[in-house]
Coordinates of C-alpha atoms in Angstrom, one line a residue:
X1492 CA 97.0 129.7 -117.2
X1493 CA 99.5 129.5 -114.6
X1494 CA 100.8 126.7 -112.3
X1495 CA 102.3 127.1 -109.3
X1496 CA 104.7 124.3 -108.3
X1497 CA 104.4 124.9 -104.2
X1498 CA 107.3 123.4 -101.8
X1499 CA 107.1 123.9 -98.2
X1500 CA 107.0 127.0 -96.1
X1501 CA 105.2 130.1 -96.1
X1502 CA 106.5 131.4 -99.5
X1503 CA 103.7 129.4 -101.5
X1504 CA 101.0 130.9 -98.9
X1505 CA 102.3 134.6 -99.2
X1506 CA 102.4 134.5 -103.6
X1507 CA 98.7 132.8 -103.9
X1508 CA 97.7 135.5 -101.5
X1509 CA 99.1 137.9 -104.1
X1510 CA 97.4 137.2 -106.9
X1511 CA 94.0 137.8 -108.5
X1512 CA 93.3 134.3 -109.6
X1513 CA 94.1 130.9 -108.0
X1514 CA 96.2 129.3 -109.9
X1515 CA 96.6 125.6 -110.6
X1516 CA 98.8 124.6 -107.7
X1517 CA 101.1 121.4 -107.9
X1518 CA 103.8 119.7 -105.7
X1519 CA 106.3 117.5 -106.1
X1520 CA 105.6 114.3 -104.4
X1521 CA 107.1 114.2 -100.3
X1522 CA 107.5 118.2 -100.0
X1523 CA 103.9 119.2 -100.4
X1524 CA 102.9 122.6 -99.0
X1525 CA 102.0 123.1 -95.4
X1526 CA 98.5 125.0 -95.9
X1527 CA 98.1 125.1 -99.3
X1528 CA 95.2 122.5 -101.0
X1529 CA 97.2 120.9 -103.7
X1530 CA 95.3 120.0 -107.4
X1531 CA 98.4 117.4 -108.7
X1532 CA 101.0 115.8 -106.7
X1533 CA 104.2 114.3 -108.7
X1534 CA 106.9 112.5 -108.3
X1535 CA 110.4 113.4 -109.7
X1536 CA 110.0 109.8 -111.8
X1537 CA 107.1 111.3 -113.8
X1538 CA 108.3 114.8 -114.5
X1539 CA 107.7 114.2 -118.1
X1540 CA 103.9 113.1 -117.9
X1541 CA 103.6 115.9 -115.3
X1542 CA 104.3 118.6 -117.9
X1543 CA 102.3 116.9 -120.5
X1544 CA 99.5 116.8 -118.4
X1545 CA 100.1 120.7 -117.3
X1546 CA 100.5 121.3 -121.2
X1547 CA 96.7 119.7 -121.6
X1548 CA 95.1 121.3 -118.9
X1549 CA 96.0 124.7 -120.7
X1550 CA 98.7 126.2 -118.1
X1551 CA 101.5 127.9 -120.1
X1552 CA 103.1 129.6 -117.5
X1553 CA 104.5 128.3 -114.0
X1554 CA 106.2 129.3 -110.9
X1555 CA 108.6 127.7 -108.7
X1556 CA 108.2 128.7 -104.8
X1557 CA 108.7 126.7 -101.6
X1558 CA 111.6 124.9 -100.4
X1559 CA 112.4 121.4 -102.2
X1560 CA 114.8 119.0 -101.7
X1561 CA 116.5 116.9 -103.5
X1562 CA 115.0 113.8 -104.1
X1563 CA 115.7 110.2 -104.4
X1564 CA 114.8 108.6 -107.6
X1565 CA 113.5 105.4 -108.0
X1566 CA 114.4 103.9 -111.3
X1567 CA 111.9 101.5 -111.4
X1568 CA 109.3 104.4 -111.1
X1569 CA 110.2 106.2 -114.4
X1570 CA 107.8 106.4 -117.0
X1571 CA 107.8 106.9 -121.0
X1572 CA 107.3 110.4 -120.9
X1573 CA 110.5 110.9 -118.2
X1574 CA 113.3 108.8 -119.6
X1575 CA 114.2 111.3 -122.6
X1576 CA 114.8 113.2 -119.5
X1577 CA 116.8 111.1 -117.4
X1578 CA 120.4 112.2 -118.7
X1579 CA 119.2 116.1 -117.8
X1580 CA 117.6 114.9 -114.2
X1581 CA 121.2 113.5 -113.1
X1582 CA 123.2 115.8 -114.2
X1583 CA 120.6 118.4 -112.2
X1584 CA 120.9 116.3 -109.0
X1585 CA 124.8 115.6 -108.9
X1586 CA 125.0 119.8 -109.8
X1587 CA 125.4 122.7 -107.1
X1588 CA 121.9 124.2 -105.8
X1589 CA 121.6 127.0 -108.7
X1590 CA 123.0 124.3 -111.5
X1591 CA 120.2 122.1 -110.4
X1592 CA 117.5 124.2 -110.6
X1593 CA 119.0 125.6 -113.9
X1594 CA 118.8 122.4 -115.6
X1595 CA 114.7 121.9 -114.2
X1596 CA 114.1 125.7 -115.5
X1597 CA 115.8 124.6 -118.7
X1598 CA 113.2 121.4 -119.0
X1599 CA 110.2 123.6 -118.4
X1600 CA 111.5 126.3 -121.3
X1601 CA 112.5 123.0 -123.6
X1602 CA 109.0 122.0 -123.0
X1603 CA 107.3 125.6 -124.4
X1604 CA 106.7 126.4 -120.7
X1605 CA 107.2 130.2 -119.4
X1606 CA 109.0 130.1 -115.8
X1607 CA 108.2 132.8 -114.0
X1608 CA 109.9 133.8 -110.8
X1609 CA 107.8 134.6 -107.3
X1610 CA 108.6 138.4 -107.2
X1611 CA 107.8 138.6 -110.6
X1612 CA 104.2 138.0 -110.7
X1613 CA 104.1 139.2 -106.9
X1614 CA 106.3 142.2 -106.7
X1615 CA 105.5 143.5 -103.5
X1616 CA 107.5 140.3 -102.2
X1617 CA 110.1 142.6 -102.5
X1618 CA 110.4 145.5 -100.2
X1619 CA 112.1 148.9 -101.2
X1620 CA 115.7 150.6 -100.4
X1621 CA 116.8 151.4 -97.0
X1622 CA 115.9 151.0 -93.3
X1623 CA 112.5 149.2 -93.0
X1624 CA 112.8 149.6 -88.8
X1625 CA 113.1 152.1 -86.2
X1626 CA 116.5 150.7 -85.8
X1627 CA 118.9 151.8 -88.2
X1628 CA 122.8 150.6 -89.0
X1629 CA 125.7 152.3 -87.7
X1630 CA 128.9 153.2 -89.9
X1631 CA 130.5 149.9 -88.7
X1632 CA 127.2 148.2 -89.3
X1633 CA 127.7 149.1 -93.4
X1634 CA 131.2 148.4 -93.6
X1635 CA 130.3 144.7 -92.9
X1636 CA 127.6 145.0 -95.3
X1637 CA 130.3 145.5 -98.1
X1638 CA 132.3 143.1 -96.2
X1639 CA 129.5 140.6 -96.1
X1640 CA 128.8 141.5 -99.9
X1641 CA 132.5 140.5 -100.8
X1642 CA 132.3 137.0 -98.7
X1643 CA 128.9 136.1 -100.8
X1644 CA 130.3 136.5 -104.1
X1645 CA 132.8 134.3 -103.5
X1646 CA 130.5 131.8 -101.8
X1647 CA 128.4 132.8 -104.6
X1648 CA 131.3 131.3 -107.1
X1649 CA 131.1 127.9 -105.4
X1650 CA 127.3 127.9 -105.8
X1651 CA 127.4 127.3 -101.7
X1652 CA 124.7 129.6 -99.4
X1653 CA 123.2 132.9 -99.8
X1654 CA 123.8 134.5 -96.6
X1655 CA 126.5 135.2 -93.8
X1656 CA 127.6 136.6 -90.4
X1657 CA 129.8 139.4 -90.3
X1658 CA 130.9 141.4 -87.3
X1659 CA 134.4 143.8 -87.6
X1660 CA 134.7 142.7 -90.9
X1661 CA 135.3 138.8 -89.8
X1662 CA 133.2 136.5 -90.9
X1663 CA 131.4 134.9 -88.1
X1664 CA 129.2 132.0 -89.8
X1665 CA 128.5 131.2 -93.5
X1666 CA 126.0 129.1 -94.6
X1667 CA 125.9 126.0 -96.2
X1668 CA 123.2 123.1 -96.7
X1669 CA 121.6 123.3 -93.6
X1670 CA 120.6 126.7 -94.3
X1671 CA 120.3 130.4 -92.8
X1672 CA 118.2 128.9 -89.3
X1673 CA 120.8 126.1 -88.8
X1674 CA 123.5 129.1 -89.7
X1675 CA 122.1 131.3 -86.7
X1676 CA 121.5 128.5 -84.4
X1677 CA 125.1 127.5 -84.7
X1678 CA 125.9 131.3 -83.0
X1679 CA 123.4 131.3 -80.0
X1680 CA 126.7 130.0 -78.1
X1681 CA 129.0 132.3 -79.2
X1682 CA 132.2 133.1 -76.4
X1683 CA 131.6 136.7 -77.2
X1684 CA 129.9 140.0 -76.3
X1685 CA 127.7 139.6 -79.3
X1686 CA 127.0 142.3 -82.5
X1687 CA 127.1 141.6 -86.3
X1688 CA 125.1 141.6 -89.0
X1689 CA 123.4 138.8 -91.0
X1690 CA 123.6 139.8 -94.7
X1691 CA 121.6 137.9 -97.0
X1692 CA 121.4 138.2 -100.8
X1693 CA 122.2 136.6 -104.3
X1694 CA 124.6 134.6 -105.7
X1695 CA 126.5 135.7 -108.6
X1696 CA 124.8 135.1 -111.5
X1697 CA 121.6 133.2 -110.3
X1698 CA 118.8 132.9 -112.1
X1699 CA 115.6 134.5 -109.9
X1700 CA 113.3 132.0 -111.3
X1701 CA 113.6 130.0 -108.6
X1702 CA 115.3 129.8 -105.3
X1703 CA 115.2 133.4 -104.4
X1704 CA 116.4 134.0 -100.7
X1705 CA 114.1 134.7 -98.5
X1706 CA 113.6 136.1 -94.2
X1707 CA 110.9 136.3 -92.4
X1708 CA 110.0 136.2 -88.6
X1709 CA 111.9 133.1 -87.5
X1710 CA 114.5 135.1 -89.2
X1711 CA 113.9 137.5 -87.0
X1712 CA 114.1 135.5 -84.1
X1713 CA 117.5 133.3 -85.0
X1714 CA 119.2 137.1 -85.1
X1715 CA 118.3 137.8 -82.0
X1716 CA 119.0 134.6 -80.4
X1717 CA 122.2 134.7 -82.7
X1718 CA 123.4 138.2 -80.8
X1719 CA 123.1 140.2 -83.9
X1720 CA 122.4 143.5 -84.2
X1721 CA 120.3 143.7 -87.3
X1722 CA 119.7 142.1 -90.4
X1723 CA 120.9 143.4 -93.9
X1724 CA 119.3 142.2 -97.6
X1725 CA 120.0 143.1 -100.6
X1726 CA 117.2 145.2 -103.1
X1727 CA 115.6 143.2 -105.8
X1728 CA 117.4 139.8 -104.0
X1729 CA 115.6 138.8 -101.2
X1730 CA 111.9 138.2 -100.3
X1731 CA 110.8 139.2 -97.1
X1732 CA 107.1 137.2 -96.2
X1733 CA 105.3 138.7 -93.6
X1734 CA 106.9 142.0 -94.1
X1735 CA 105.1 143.9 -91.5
X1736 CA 105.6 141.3 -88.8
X1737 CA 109.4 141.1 -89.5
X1738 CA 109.2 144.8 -89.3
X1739 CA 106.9 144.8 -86.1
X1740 CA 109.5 142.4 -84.2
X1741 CA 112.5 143.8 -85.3
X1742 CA 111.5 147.4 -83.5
X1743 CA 110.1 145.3 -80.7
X1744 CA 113.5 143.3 -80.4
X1745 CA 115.7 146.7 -81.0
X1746 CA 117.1 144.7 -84.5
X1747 CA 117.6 147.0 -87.8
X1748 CA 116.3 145.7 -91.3
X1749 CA 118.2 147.6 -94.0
X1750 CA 117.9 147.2 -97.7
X1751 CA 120.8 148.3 -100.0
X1752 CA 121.7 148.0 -103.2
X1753 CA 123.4 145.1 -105.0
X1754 CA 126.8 145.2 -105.5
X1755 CA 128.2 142.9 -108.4

């Protein structure tokens, strides 16, 4: 049986869609999916009696998808079956984005638990090599792709954002904790004539399971907004939801959406 632990926006809604079966759908307590009807809701405090309870309902598989932040803990609220926990939960919350969900992964696994990521047991999430538009990149437009490439890994290093600006080879915009939106936003008063690339892909190292990047039509929208020319993602890295819409505005709007390969 498999559970899928649902954060907000519409990645949840896109991997239920994908599959056969529904499956048992849980949330952490105060970032409960949009549109999705959740069976268990949780707080952080009662992690422990949460997986006990997944482990007697029959579910030995789950599934991490959705944005989550990170939470306050109430001490008072922890139960039994969390404090053996406790030591691994700060450590996970005082850790960069990846280490953090590393150490939750590693309670699942600890707990005889199979994580599985989204693209996993919804491949089509992920869309195949090259240009997905009308549009396509220019020679220029692929140099700041390997530009854009280099900037991420060392982001990557720091465990800080999974995508960034790039236009002549200067970095325009990384992003940080506010995320890619806030990222693009932060452009839509740029002095200049406008052009670039947004380049969005993995960090060095991270584990799929959980926190895969992600675009989709607001995407879409920020780029444009942003002045950019296109948008570039790397295979096997990034989900697109809503894959023919992104596709259907990005050839309305004149951006490209190019796929390339990974470069480690």
């Amino acid at each position: 049986m498999l559970a899928l632990i649902a954060g907000t926006g519409a990645l949840p809604d896109e991997v239920v869609a994908c599959l056969p079966n529904r499956p048992l759908i849980c949330a952490l307590e105060g970032f409960e999916p949009e549109r999705l009807n959740v069976d268990v809701v949780f707080p952080l405090e009662e992690l422990g009696s949460f997986i006990a309870d997944l482990k007697a309902r029959g579910v030995i598989e789950i599934c991490m998808a959705g944005a989550v932040r990170r939470p306050t803990v109430n001490p008072a609220r922890i139960d039994a079956a969390t404090m053996p926990l406790v030591p691994i939960l700060q450590k996970a919350i005082m850790a960069g984005d990846d280490g953090a969900l590393r150490a939750v992964i590693g309670i699942f696994e600890d707990s005889e638990l199979t994580v599985r990521a989204a693209h996993e047991i919804a491949p089509e999430l992920l869309p195949p090599l090259g240009a997905l538009t009308e549009a396509h990149p220019s020679d220029t437009d692929h140099a700041d792709a390997d530009r854009a490439a280099g900037i991420l890994r060392s982001m990557g290093t720091a465990d800080v954002g999974q995508a960034c600006v790039v236009l002549k080879g200067q970095a325009l915009a990384i992003e940080g904790i506010y995320g890619t939106a806030w990222m693009l936003q932060s452009l839509t008063q740029r002095p200049d004539a406008g052009g670039g690339i947004l380049y969005k892909g993995l960090k060095p190292d991270q584990d799929r399971r959980a926190d895969m990047p992600a675009i989709g039509p607001d995407t879409v929208s920020g780029a444009v907004a942003a002045g950019l020319s296109g948008i570039v993602i790397e295979k096997g890295g990034v989900i697109v939801l809503q894959r023919d819409r992104v596709i259907e505005e990005c050839n309305r709007l004149g951006l490209f959406l190019y796929v390339r390969e990974r470069t480690v």
